[in-house]
Amino acid sequence: MWTFWTRGYHATSIDDLVKTTGVARSGIYAEFGGKEEAFANCLEHYREAVAGPAIAILTNHESGLKAIRAYFGFFIERHRQHGLPGPGCFLANSVTEMAPHSQAALETASAHRRDLQQGFKAALCRAAFELNSHAAPDDLDGLANFLAVASQGLWSYARAMDDIAELEQFAREILALVEARLSNFGDAGDDCQA
Amino acid sequence: MWTFWTRGYHATSIDDLVKTTGVARSGIYAEFGGKEEAFANCLEHYREAVAGPAIAILTNHESGLKAIRAYFGFFIERHRQHGLPGPGCFLANSVTEMAPHSQAALETASAHRRDLQQGFKAALCRAAFELNSHAAPDDLDGLANFLAVASQGLWSYARAMDDIAELEQFAREILALVEARLSNFGDAGDDCQA
DNA sequence: ATAATTCAGGAACGATCGTTCCTTAATGGG
DNA sequence: CCCATTAAGGAACGATCGTTCCTGAATTAT
């Protein structure tokens, strides 16, 4: 999976897979059936083993705000350990490379985006309660969508950056924006006119 | 350029270029020297002919807020005309595909990111003045960085979406977030403690 | 009108691609 | 101890890759 993840589909040859995995040529075809199916398999495995646990952070914490902070903290910590530039998000990379020519990759990625958006939505609901925010459900949907886009953007940027401090600043800025917006909803009926 | 843009570097063959551009095989090598150089040339051309004018929107409007709104409006309008899924941002696509293995693509893209960030910064300075915001220069840097990341995320998402209304919602949410944060700075010394 | 020059178009090269198939070493049942 | 079964390792296939080179038609200068 790592090879597909870092190099992408087209830039990875069967020879590369043989060398990096140790599995013999025939083994790859016996187990998966070919390059395309092996790639799809890796994409699914990534969703379960990498993306899934990351999204689970959003639902594991009781506090919504802490959950969102923990999600971005996990992101930063991961890149602090592995170093920059990172491999990015395998799903996002694949969509960029394959879409709009591969329907399968597109569907897998949109399923992932839905999961991520729902995770953020659930955390935001709790956060809005904690902050006594008067945000409407539609507002939280919009915020959740935004957080999904922003976090995907962060993952993508991590593939092309070499300064972890800059990445941290981005993450902090996103958190500050969301908190400001949430409290903006909360104050909406009190002292603001918008 | 369009072929490289939509399909990416590795998935585009010289045959594809011959068929889509009409230029003969030898012409491509006579004019550019090879596939890699042709790709680099397209990347530079994209920066000048596509990314440049888009960034110029941010500096052309006198009003900072209008400039930022116009930038995202241009983005939406472009995708409304061309239809979804769009080709994404050629520079961002290339970074995702080539980084971290191609230093050249990485440098071109980071130069683009700097341009975009500076464009947003200039517009934000004017916007902060318009709104009587008390945001510090560092705050505006952070906001500009955020806007750069978010707009890149939007371009990337446009490559994998088919509903323009959803794209519009994302753009509106980003604008709302930035405006909320700007006015949050403005109120910082008045009735908030953060 | 003729000769020199240019450049599009395509044939052909070696390398590498994804895939298939055959050989061979390891394993388990008789 | 011997044979049937399995799976790994690598040779080899046609197709396609990026690149080079050659041919022939169009153009320009003399």
Tab-separated table of C-alpha atoms (C1' of nucleotides) in Angstrom:
chain	number	residue	atom	x	y	z
A	1	MET	CA	0.000	0.000	0.000
A	2	TRP	CA	2.791	2.378	0.936
A	3	THR	CA	4.203	2.323	-2.581
A	4	PHE	CA	0.868	3.165	-4.205
A	5	TRP	CA	0.305	5.745	-1.503
A	6	THR	CA	3.533	7.656	-2.029
A	7	ARG	CA	4.034	7.244	-5.759
A	8	GLY	CA	0.501	7.009	-7.065
A	9	TYR	CA	-1.050	4.474	-9.397
A	10	HIS	CA	0.527	5.238	-12.747
A	11	ALA	CA	4.028	5.848	-11.402
A	12	THR	CA	4.072	2.478	-9.630
A	13	SER	CA	5.039	-0.548	-11.683
A	14	ILE	CA	4.556	-4.185	-10.830
A	15	ASP	CA	8.315	-4.402	-10.453
A	16	ASP	CA	8.138	-1.704	-7.792
A	17	LEU	CA	5.505	-3.678	-5.923
A	18	VAL	CA	7.609	-6.843	-6.126
A	19	LYS	CA	10.656	-5.017	-4.785
A	20	THR	CA	8.940	-3.107	-1.999
A	21	THR	CA	6.617	-5.845	-0.763
A	22	GLY	CA	8.821	-8.889	-1.302
A	23	VAL	CA	5.832	-10.694	-2.788
A	24	ALA	CA	6.591	-12.505	-6.015
A	25	ARG	CA	5.094	-11.402	-9.311
A	26	SER	CA	2.760	-14.359	-9.502
A	27	GLY	CA	1.790	-13.840	-5.893
A	28	ILE	CA	0.389	-10.416	-6.660
A	29	TYR	CA	-1.737	-11.797	-9.451
A	30	ALA	CA	-2.775	-14.830	-7.434
A	31	GLU	CA	-3.856	-12.732	-4.483
A	32	PHE	CA	-5.389	-9.707	-6.167
A	33	GLY	CA	-5.766	-10.445	-9.860
A	34	GLY	CA	-3.910	-7.494	-11.289
A	35	LYS	CA	-2.671	-3.975	-10.764
A	36	GLU	CA	-6.035	-2.240	-10.796
A	37	GLU	CA	-7.606	-4.627	-8.307
A	38	ALA	CA	-4.547	-4.465	-6.069
A	39	PHE	CA	-4.844	-0.692	-6.093
A	40	ALA	CA	-8.541	-0.769	-5.254
A	41	ASN	CA	-7.754	-3.210	-2.466
A	42	CYS	CA	-5.123	-0.879	-1.039
A	43	LEU	CA	-7.585	2.000	-1.211
A	44	GLU	CA	-10.119	0.047	0.807
A	45	HIS	CA	-7.484	-1.076	3.273
A	46	TYR	CA	-6.423	2.539	3.730
A	47	ARG	CA	-9.980	3.571	4.484
A	48	GLU	CA	-10.262	0.952	7.197
A	49	ALA	CA	-6.792	1.074	8.729
A	50	VAL	CA	-5.817	4.733	8.389
A	51	ALA	CA	-8.773	6.979	7.638
A	52	GLY	CA	-11.182	5.097	9.876
A	53	PRO	CA	-9.194	5.485	13.115
A	54	ALA	CA	-8.570	9.154	12.344
A	55	ILE	CA	-12.284	9.821	11.920
A	56	ALA	CA	-12.980	7.786	15.052
A	57	ILE	CA	-11.083	10.412	17.043
A	58	LEU	CA	-13.921	12.794	16.282
A	59	THR	CA	-16.471	10.546	17.932
A	60	ASN	CA	-14.365	9.082	20.739
A	61	HIS	CA	-13.965	12.254	22.745
A	62	GLU	CA	-16.948	13.255	24.774
A	63	SER	CA	-16.227	16.941	24.317
A	64	GLY	CA	-16.867	18.107	20.763
A	65	LEU	CA	-14.244	20.829	20.826
A	66	LYS	CA	-11.661	18.472	22.289
A	67	ALA	CA	-12.505	15.948	19.601
A	68	ILE	CA	-11.862	18.408	16.793
A	69	ARG	CA	-8.687	19.635	18.447
A	70	ALA	CA	-7.574	16.039	18.938
A	71	TYR	CA	-8.182	15.270	15.274
A	72	PHE	CA	-5.913	18.079	14.115
A	73	GLY	CA	-3.466	17.286	16.921
A	74	PHE	CA	-3.283	13.726	15.658
A	75	PHE	CA	-2.628	15.046	12.185
A	76	ILE	CA	0.229	17.254	13.386
A	77	GLU	CA	1.725	14.573	15.615
A	78	ARG	CA	1.679	12.087	12.785
A	79	HIS	CA	3.625	14.419	10.538
A	80	ARG	CA	5.990	15.362	13.327
A	81	GLN	CA	6.914	11.705	13.674
A	82	HIS	CA	7.070	10.745	10.015
A	83	GLY	CA	8.651	13.982	8.839
A	84	LEU	CA	7.766	16.268	5.961
A	85	PRO	CA	6.902	16.092	3.201
A	86	GLY	CA	4.371	13.445	4.130
A	87	PRO	CA	2.571	11.072	1.769
A	88	GLY	CA	-0.657	13.069	1.903
A	89	CYS	CA	-4.062	11.431	2.033
A	90	PHE	CA	-4.059	8.303	-0.079
A	91	LEU	CA	-7.702	8.774	-0.999
A	92	ALA	CA	-7.275	12.418	-1.938
A	93	ASN	CA	-4.155	11.630	-3.924
A	94	SER	CA	-5.956	8.906	-5.807
A	95	VAL	CA	-8.904	11.126	-6.621
A	96	THR	CA	-6.600	13.803	-7.930
A	97	GLU	CA	-4.772	11.301	-10.071
A	98	MET	CA	-7.639	9.108	-11.265
A	99	ALA	CA	-10.709	11.344	-11.337
A	100	PRO	CA	-12.537	12.055	-13.472
A	101	HIS	CA	-11.520	8.938	-15.414
A	102	SER	CA	-11.999	6.320	-12.694
A	103	GLN	CA	-15.499	6.058	-11.318
A	104	ALA	CA	-14.414	3.557	-8.654
A	105	ALA	CA	-11.838	5.844	-7.053
A	106	LEU	CA	-14.321	8.675	-7.130
A	107	GLU	CA	-16.950	6.684	-5.277
A	108	THR	CA	-14.544	5.439	-2.632
A	109	ALA	CA	-13.371	8.970	-2.006
A	110	SER	CA	-16.835	10.468	-1.819
A	111	ALA	CA	-17.792	7.783	0.695
A	112	HIS	CA	-14.766	8.788	2.729
A	113	ARG	CA	-15.698	12.444	2.504
A	114	ARG	CA	-19.197	11.638	3.742
A	115	ASP	CA	-17.741	9.753	6.731
A	116	LEU	CA	-15.427	12.619	7.556
A	117	GLN	CA	-18.185	15.186	7.218
A	118	GLN	CA	-20.482	13.192	9.481
A	119	GLY	CA	-17.719	12.808	12.060
A	120	PHE	CA	-17.185	16.547	12.122
A	121	LYS	CA	-20.919	17.151	12.230
A	122	ALA	CA	-21.325	14.980	15.319
A	123	ALA	CA	-18.416	16.677	17.055
A	124	LEU	CA	-19.732	20.105	16.113
A	125	CYS	CA	-23.141	19.310	17.553
A	126	ARG	CA	-21.547	18.534	20.895
A	127	ALA	CA	-19.301	21.585	20.629
A	128	ALA	CA	-22.258	23.843	19.881
A	129	PHE	CA	-23.990	22.503	22.984
A	130	GLU	CA	-20.906	23.097	25.093
A	131	LEU	CA	-20.586	26.681	23.890
A	132	ASN	CA	-24.315	27.406	24.139
A	133	SER	CA	-24.122	28.256	20.461
A	134	HIS	CA	-27.377	29.039	18.676
A	135	ALA	CA	-26.147	27.539	15.433
A	136	ALA	CA	-28.841	25.905	13.324
A	137	PRO	CA	-28.367	22.359	12.001
A	138	ASP	CA	-27.774	23.755	8.507
A	139	ASP	CA	-25.058	26.003	9.881
A	140	LEU	CA	-23.374	22.992	11.480
A	141	ASP	CA	-23.639	21.090	8.206
A	142	GLY	CA	-21.860	23.912	6.479
A	143	LEU	CA	-19.198	24.051	9.164
A	144	ALA	CA	-18.731	20.297	9.003
A	145	ASN	CA	-18.376	20.428	5.239
A	146	PHE	CA	-15.869	23.189	5.637
A	147	LEU	CA	-13.865	21.231	8.189
A	148	ALA	CA	-13.820	18.251	5.861
A	149	VAL	CA	-12.542	20.361	2.979
A	150	ALA	CA	-10.017	22.127	5.184
A	151	SER	CA	-8.623	18.962	6.679
A	152	GLN	CA	-8.335	17.382	3.246
A	153	GLY	CA	-6.540	20.527	2.132
A	154	LEU	CA	-4.166	20.162	5.081
A	155	TRP	CA	-3.397	16.560	4.236
A	156	SER	CA	-2.723	17.543	0.643
A	157	TYR	CA	-0.501	20.427	1.633
A	158	ALA	CA	1.502	18.183	3.917
A	159	ARG	CA	2.672	16.421	0.776
A	160	ALA	CA	4.343	19.561	-0.510
A	161	MET	CA	5.631	21.258	2.629
A	162	ASP	CA	8.795	20.883	4.655
A	163	ASP	CA	8.129	23.118	7.654
A	164	ILE	CA	6.040	21.528	10.370
A	165	ALA	CA	5.599	24.876	12.137
A	166	GLU	CA	3.785	26.224	9.090
A	167	LEU	CA	1.533	23.187	9.060
A	168	GLU	CA	0.772	23.750	12.727
A	169	GLN	CA	-0.113	27.353	12.058
A	170	PHE	CA	-2.582	26.255	9.396
A	171	ALA	CA	-4.226	23.819	11.778
A	172	ARG	CA	-4.429	26.398	14.552
A	173	GLU	CA	-5.911	28.926	12.177
A	174	ILE	CA	-8.629	26.505	11.123
A	175	LEU	CA	-9.492	25.765	14.751
A	176	ALA	CA	-9.588	29.456	15.599
A	177	LEU	CA	-11.881	30.129	12.641
A	178	VAL	CA	-14.329	27.437	13.621
A	179	GLU	CA	-14.428	28.508	17.243
A	180	ALA	CA	-14.918	32.124	16.240
A	181	ARG	CA	-17.758	31.114	13.961
A	182	LEU	CA	-19.401	28.964	16.617
A	183	SER	CA	-19.315	31.739	19.176
A	184	ASN	CA	-20.520	34.103	16.469
A	185	PHE	CA	-23.639	31.990	16.139
A	186	GLY	CA	-23.938	32.049	19.903
A	187	ASP	CA	-23.759	35.831	20.076
A	188	ALA	CA	-25.919	36.305	17.039
A	189	GLY	CA	-29.040	37.135	18.982
A	190	ASP	CA	-27.264	39.172	21.615
A	191	ASP	CA	-25.011	41.895	20.319
A	192	CYS	CA	-24.502	41.380	16.598
A	193	GLN	CA	-26.822	42.164	13.771
A	194	ALA	CA	-25.716	39.458	11.328
B	1	MET	CA	-1.623	21.841	-21.629
B	2	TRP	CA	-5.192	20.710	-21.273
B	3	THR	CA	-4.226	17.063	-21.672
B	4	PHE	CA	-1.545	17.230	-18.993
B	5	TRP	CA	-3.937	19.221	-16.839
B	6	THR	CA	-6.799	16.745	-16.937
B	7	ARG	CA	-4.914	13.461	-17.105
B	8	GLY	CA	-1.718	14.224	-15.239
B	9	TYR	CA	1.865	13.626	-16.234
B	10	HIS	CA	2.237	9.850	-16.064
B	11	ALA	CA	-1.135	9.069	-17.604
B	12	THR	CA	-0.411	11.234	-20.653
B	13	SER	CA	1.591	9.673	-23.453
B	14	ILE	CA	3.320	11.423	-26.334
B	15	ASP	CA	0.693	9.848	-28.573
B	16	ASP	CA	-2.003	11.580	-26.550
B	17	LEU	CA	-0.242	14.909	-26.979
B	18	VAL	CA	0.075	14.335	-30.733
B	19	LYS	CA	-3.611	13.502	-31.025
B	20	THR	CA	-4.959	16.294	-28.819
B	21	THR	CA	-2.670	19.095	-29.971
B	22	GLY	CA	-2.304	18.188	-33.636
B	23	VAL	CA	1.416	18.859	-33.351
B	24	ALA	CA	3.555	16.161	-34.896
B	25	ARG	CA	5.788	13.927	-32.795
B	26	SER	CA	8.944	15.579	-34.005
B	27	GLY	CA	7.420	18.993	-33.440
B	28	ILE	CA	7.017	18.324	-29.744
B	29	TYR	CA	10.646	17.365	-29.418
B	30	ALA	CA	11.816	20.234	-31.645
B	31	GLU	CA	9.852	22.784	-29.639
B	32	PHE	CA	10.257	21.525	-26.095
B	33	GLY	CA	12.878	18.808	-26.061
B	34	GLY	CA	10.920	16.048	-24.435
B	35	LYS	CA	8.006	15.095	-22.245
B	36	GLU	CA	9.374	16.421	-18.979
B	37	GLU	CA	10.300	19.797	-20.407
B	38	ALA	CA	6.976	20.077	-22.188
B	39	PHE	CA	5.251	19.401	-18.893
B	40	ALA	CA	7.327	21.992	-17.044
B	41	ASN	CA	6.544	24.441	-19.829
B	42	CYS	CA	2.817	23.790	-19.505
B	43	LEU	CA	3.077	24.291	-15.753
B	44	GLU	CA	4.695	27.687	-16.238
B	45	HIS	CA	2.172	28.621	-18.899
B	46	TYR	CA	-0.633	27.697	-16.521
B	47	ARG	CA	0.831	29.931	-13.828
B	48	GLU	CA	0.887	32.883	-16.179
B	49	ALA	CA	-2.303	32.359	-18.130
B	50	VAL	CA	-4.669	30.815	-15.569
B	51	ALA	CA	-3.430	31.213	-12.015
B	52	GLY	CA	-2.061	34.718	-12.554
B	53	PRO	CA	-5.337	36.329	-13.696
B	54	ALA	CA	-7.209	34.587	-10.884
B	55	ILE	CA	-4.834	35.991	-8.283
B	56	ALA	CA	-5.018	39.378	-9.974
B	57	ILE	CA	-8.703	39.511	-9.058
B	58	LEU	CA	-7.613	39.827	-5.440
B	59	THR	CA	-5.643	42.991	-6.135
B	60	ASN	CA	-7.806	44.555	-8.831
B	61	HIS	CA	-10.774	45.347	-6.638
B	62	GLU	CA	-10.395	48.356	-4.421
B	63	SER	CA	-12.520	46.819	-1.701
B	64	GLY	CA	-10.768	43.943	0.046
B	65	LEU	CA	-13.952	42.085	0.900
B	66	LYS	CA	-15.269	42.465	-2.639
B	67	ALA	CA	-11.961	41.211	-3.988
B	68	ILE	CA	-12.127	38.024	-1.928
B	69	ARG	CA	-15.773	37.514	-2.819
B	70	ALA	CA	-14.947	38.102	-6.475
B	71	TYR	CA	-12.182	35.519	-6.352
B	72	PHE	CA	-14.510	32.816	-5.100
B	73	GLY	CA	-17.240	34.067	-7.405
B	74	PHE	CA	-14.879	33.668	-10.334
B	75	PHE	CA	-14.116	30.160	-9.151
B	76	ILE	CA	-17.798	29.244	-9.012
B	77	GLU	CA	-18.605	30.895	-12.324
B	78	ARG	CA	-15.792	29.093	-14.029
B	79	HIS	CA	-17.073	25.726	-12.862
B	80	ARG	CA	-20.642	26.633	-13.694
B	81	GLN	CA	-19.585	27.221	-17.283
B	82	HIS	CA	-17.234	24.287	-17.713
B	83	GLY	CA	-19.314	21.834	-15.721
B	84	LEU	CA	-18.344	19.416	-12.987
B	85	PRO	CA	-16.195	17.585	-12.321
B	86	GLY	CA	-13.634	20.210	-13.294
B	87	PRO	CA	-9.954	19.666	-14.016
B	88	GLY	CA	-8.868	20.989	-10.632
B	89	CYS	CA	-5.834	23.197	-10.177
B	90	PHE	CA	-3.104	22.094	-12.551
B	91	LEU	CA	-0.410	23.099	-10.084
B	92	ALA	CA	-2.029	21.332	-7.151
B	93	ASN	CA	-2.661	18.240	-9.260
B	94	SER	CA	0.963	18.162	-10.335
B	95	VAL	CA	2.248	18.524	-6.802
B	96	THR	CA	0.034	15.696	-5.656
B	97	GLU	CA	1.245	13.500	-8.465
B	98	MET	CA	4.939	14.424	-8.617
B	99	ALA	CA	5.896	15.485	-5.102
B	100	PRO	CA	7.922	14.477	-3.254
B	101	HIS	CA	9.826	12.988	-6.188
B	102	SER	CA	10.041	16.057	-8.412
B	103	GLN	CA	11.776	19.045	-6.896
B	104	ALA	CA	10.885	21.238	-9.869
B	105	ALA	CA	7.134	20.784	-9.546
B	106	LEU	CA	7.385	21.386	-5.827
B	107	GLU	CA	9.165	24.695	-6.296
B	108	THR	CA	6.764	25.937	-8.953
B	109	ALA	CA	3.843	25.109	-6.732
B	110	SER	CA	5.289	26.715	-3.626
B	111	ALA	CA	5.941	29.864	-5.647
B	112	HIS	CA	2.301	29.788	-6.693
B	113	ARG	CA	1.193	29.325	-3.114
B	114	ARG	CA	3.266	32.307	-2.051
B	115	ASP	CA	1.652	34.453	-4.773
B	116	LEU	CA	-1.811	33.354	-3.730
B	117	GLN	CA	-1.102	33.937	-0.061
B	118	GLN	CA	0.236	37.420	-0.744
B	119	GLY	CA	-2.787	38.245	-2.868
B	120	PHE	CA	-5.112	37.233	-0.061
B	121	LYS	CA	-2.966	39.100	2.453
B	122	ALA	CA	-3.244	42.345	0.483
B	123	ALA	CA	-6.997	41.934	0.127
B	124	LEU	CA	-7.357	41.095	3.813
B	125	CYS	CA	-5.455	44.220	4.834
B	126	ARG	CA	-7.925	46.342	2.897
B	127	ALA	CA	-10.841	44.332	4.282
B	128	ALA	CA	-9.618	44.745	7.845
B	129	PHE	CA	-9.427	48.496	7.274
B	130	GLU	CA	-12.956	48.555	5.863
B	131	LEU	CA	-14.334	46.642	8.836
B	132	ASN	CA	-12.351	48.591	11.412
B	133	SER	CA	-10.908	45.271	12.458
B	134	HIS	CA	-8.165	45.275	15.038
B	135	ALA	CA	-6.481	42.262	13.546
B	136	ALA	CA	-2.697	42.227	13.874
B	137	PRO	CA	-0.487	41.600	10.810
B	138	ASP	CA	0.261	38.099	12.078
B	139	ASP	CA	-3.449	37.407	12.335
B	140	LEU	CA	-3.898	38.498	8.735
B	141	ASP	CA	-0.993	36.302	7.685
B	142	GLY	CA	-2.705	33.367	9.290
B	143	LEU	CA	-5.995	34.218	7.650
B	144	ALA	CA	-4.302	34.623	4.273
B	145	ASN	CA	-2.592	31.278	4.661
B	146	PHE	CA	-5.900	29.770	5.563
B	147	LEU	CA	-7.605	31.269	2.532
B	148	ALA	CA	-4.856	29.930	0.306
B	149	VAL	CA	-5.243	26.440	1.730
B	150	ALA	CA	-9.017	26.607	1.569
B	151	SER	CA	-9.137	27.807	-2.022
B	152	GLN	CA	-6.685	25.122	-3.051
B	153	GLY	CA	-8.890	22.629	-1.286
B	154	LEU	CA	-11.873	23.942	-3.206
B	155	TRP	CA	-10.095	23.603	-6.540
B	156	SER	CA	-9.105	20.068	-5.649
B	157	TYR	CA	-12.589	19.152	-4.552
B	158	ALA	CA	-14.020	20.501	-7.787
B	159	ARG	CA	-12.198	17.659	-9.503
B	160	ALA	CA	-14.221	15.064	-7.632
B	161	MET	CA	-17.650	16.669	-7.295
B	162	ASP	CA	-20.661	16.815	-9.539
B	163	ASP	CA	-22.976	19.183	-7.672
B	164	ILE	CA	-22.235	22.848	-8.209
B	165	ALA	CA	-24.596	23.827	-5.397
B	166	GLU	CA	-22.428	21.956	-2.937
B	167	LEU	CA	-19.355	23.710	-4.251
B	168	GLU	CA	-21.113	27.038	-3.812
B	169	GLN	CA	-22.012	26.177	-0.243
B	170	PHE	CA	-18.356	25.454	0.490
B	171	ALA	CA	-17.287	28.778	-0.945
B	172	ARG	CA	-19.975	30.667	0.980
B	173	GLU	CA	-18.994	28.928	4.188
B	174	ILE	CA	-15.364	29.929	3.749
B	175	LEU	CA	-16.370	33.538	3.165
B	176	ALA	CA	-18.645	33.527	6.196
B	177	LEU	CA	-15.865	32.099	8.330
B	178	VAL	CA	-13.376	34.724	7.294
B	179	GLU	CA	-15.820	37.565	7.799
B	180	ALA	CA	-16.784	36.220	11.209
B	181	ARG	CA	-13.145	35.984	12.183
B	182	LEU	CA	-12.372	39.482	10.947
B	183	SER	CA	-15.209	40.995	12.921
B	184	ASN	CA	-14.145	38.858	15.856
B	185	PHE	CA	-10.806	40.616	15.809
B	186	GLY	CA	-12.639	43.906	15.592
B	187	ASP	CA	-14.653	43.141	18.699
B	188	ALA	CA	-11.709	41.716	20.570
B	189	GLY	CA	-11.016	44.798	22.636
B	190	ASP	CA	-14.653	45.693	23.157
B	191	ASP	CA	-16.854	42.960	24.527
B	192	CYS	CA	-14.905	39.699	24.260
B	193	GLN	CA	-12.075	38.452	26.410
B	194	ALA	CA	-10.202	36.410	23.811
C	1	DA	C1'	12.854	27.180	-63.004
C	2	DT	C1'	15.944	25.126	-60.009
C	3	DA	C1'	18.316	24.265	-55.875
C	4	DA	C1'	18.542	24.757	-50.877
C	5	DT	C1'	16.065	24.736	-46.623
C	6	DT	C1'	12.463	23.601	-43.398
C	7	DC	C1'	9.362	20.961	-41.065
C	8	DA	C1'	5.348	17.843	-40.676
C	9	DG	C1'	4.467	12.832	-40.622
C	10	DG	C1'	5.573	8.372	-39.693
C	11	DA	C1'	8.672	4.309	-39.366
C	12	DA	C1'	11.599	2.158	-36.081
C	13	DC	C1'	14.535	1.822	-31.927
C	14	DG	C1'	15.457	0.015	-27.132
C	15	DA	C1'	13.300	0.042	-22.720
C	16	DT	C1'	9.716	-0.919	-19.849
C	17	DC	C1'	4.964	-1.733	-19.090
C	18	DG	C1'	1.174	-5.355	-17.305
C	19	DT	C1'	0.377	-10.003	-17.767
C	20	DT	C1'	0.944	-15.012	-18.495
C	21	DC	C1'	3.223	-19.246	-18.101
C	22	DC	C1'	6.678	-22.500	-16.974
C	23	DT	C1'	10.165	-24.292	-13.898
C	24	DT	C1'	11.409	-25.618	-9.318
C	25	DA	C1'	11.646	-26.076	-4.420
C	26	DA	C1'	8.757	-27.035	-0.377
C	27	DT	C1'	5.032	-29.576	1.851
C	28	DG	C1'	1.798	-33.238	3.203
C	29	DG	C1'	-0.523	-37.834	2.494
C	30	DG	C1'	0.110	-42.623	1.037
D	1	DC	C1'	10.435	-43.339	1.087
D	2	DC	C1'	7.864	-41.745	-2.754
D	3	DC	C1'	4.552	-39.153	-5.139
D	4	DA	C1'	0.879	-35.516	-5.594
D	5	DT	C1'	-0.077	-30.727	-4.558
D	6	DT	C1'	1.017	-26.021	-3.886
D	7	DA	C1'	3.125	-21.670	-4.297
D	8	DA	C1'	7.201	-18.937	-5.116
D	9	DG	C1'	10.628	-17.134	-8.638
D	10	DG	C1'	11.759	-15.848	-12.973
D	11	DA	C1'	11.681	-16.234	-18.080
D	12	DA	C1'	9.100	-14.508	-21.836
D	13	DC	C1'	5.067	-12.499	-24.234
D	14	DG	C1'	2.756	-8.623	-26.822
D	15	DA	C1'	1.773	-3.851	-26.154
D	16	DT	C1'	3.077	0.570	-25.317
D	17	DC	C1'	6.275	3.806	-23.531
D	18	DG	C1'	9.693	8.002	-24.710
D	19	DT	C1'	12.814	9.029	-28.120
D	20	DT	C1'	15.371	9.240	-32.499
D	21	DC	C1'	15.782	9.365	-37.302
D	22	DC	C1'	14.451	9.336	-41.964
D	23	DT	C1'	11.437	10.526	-45.857
D	24	DG	C1'	8.958	13.688	-48.675
D	25	DA	C1'	6.295	17.708	-49.496
D	26	DA	C1'	6.128	22.721	-49.033
D	27	DT	C1'	8.575	27.033	-49.042
D	28	DT	C1'	12.104	30.393	-50.020
D	29	DA	C1'	16.198	32.261	-52.281
D	30	DT	C1'	18.870	32.539	-56.395
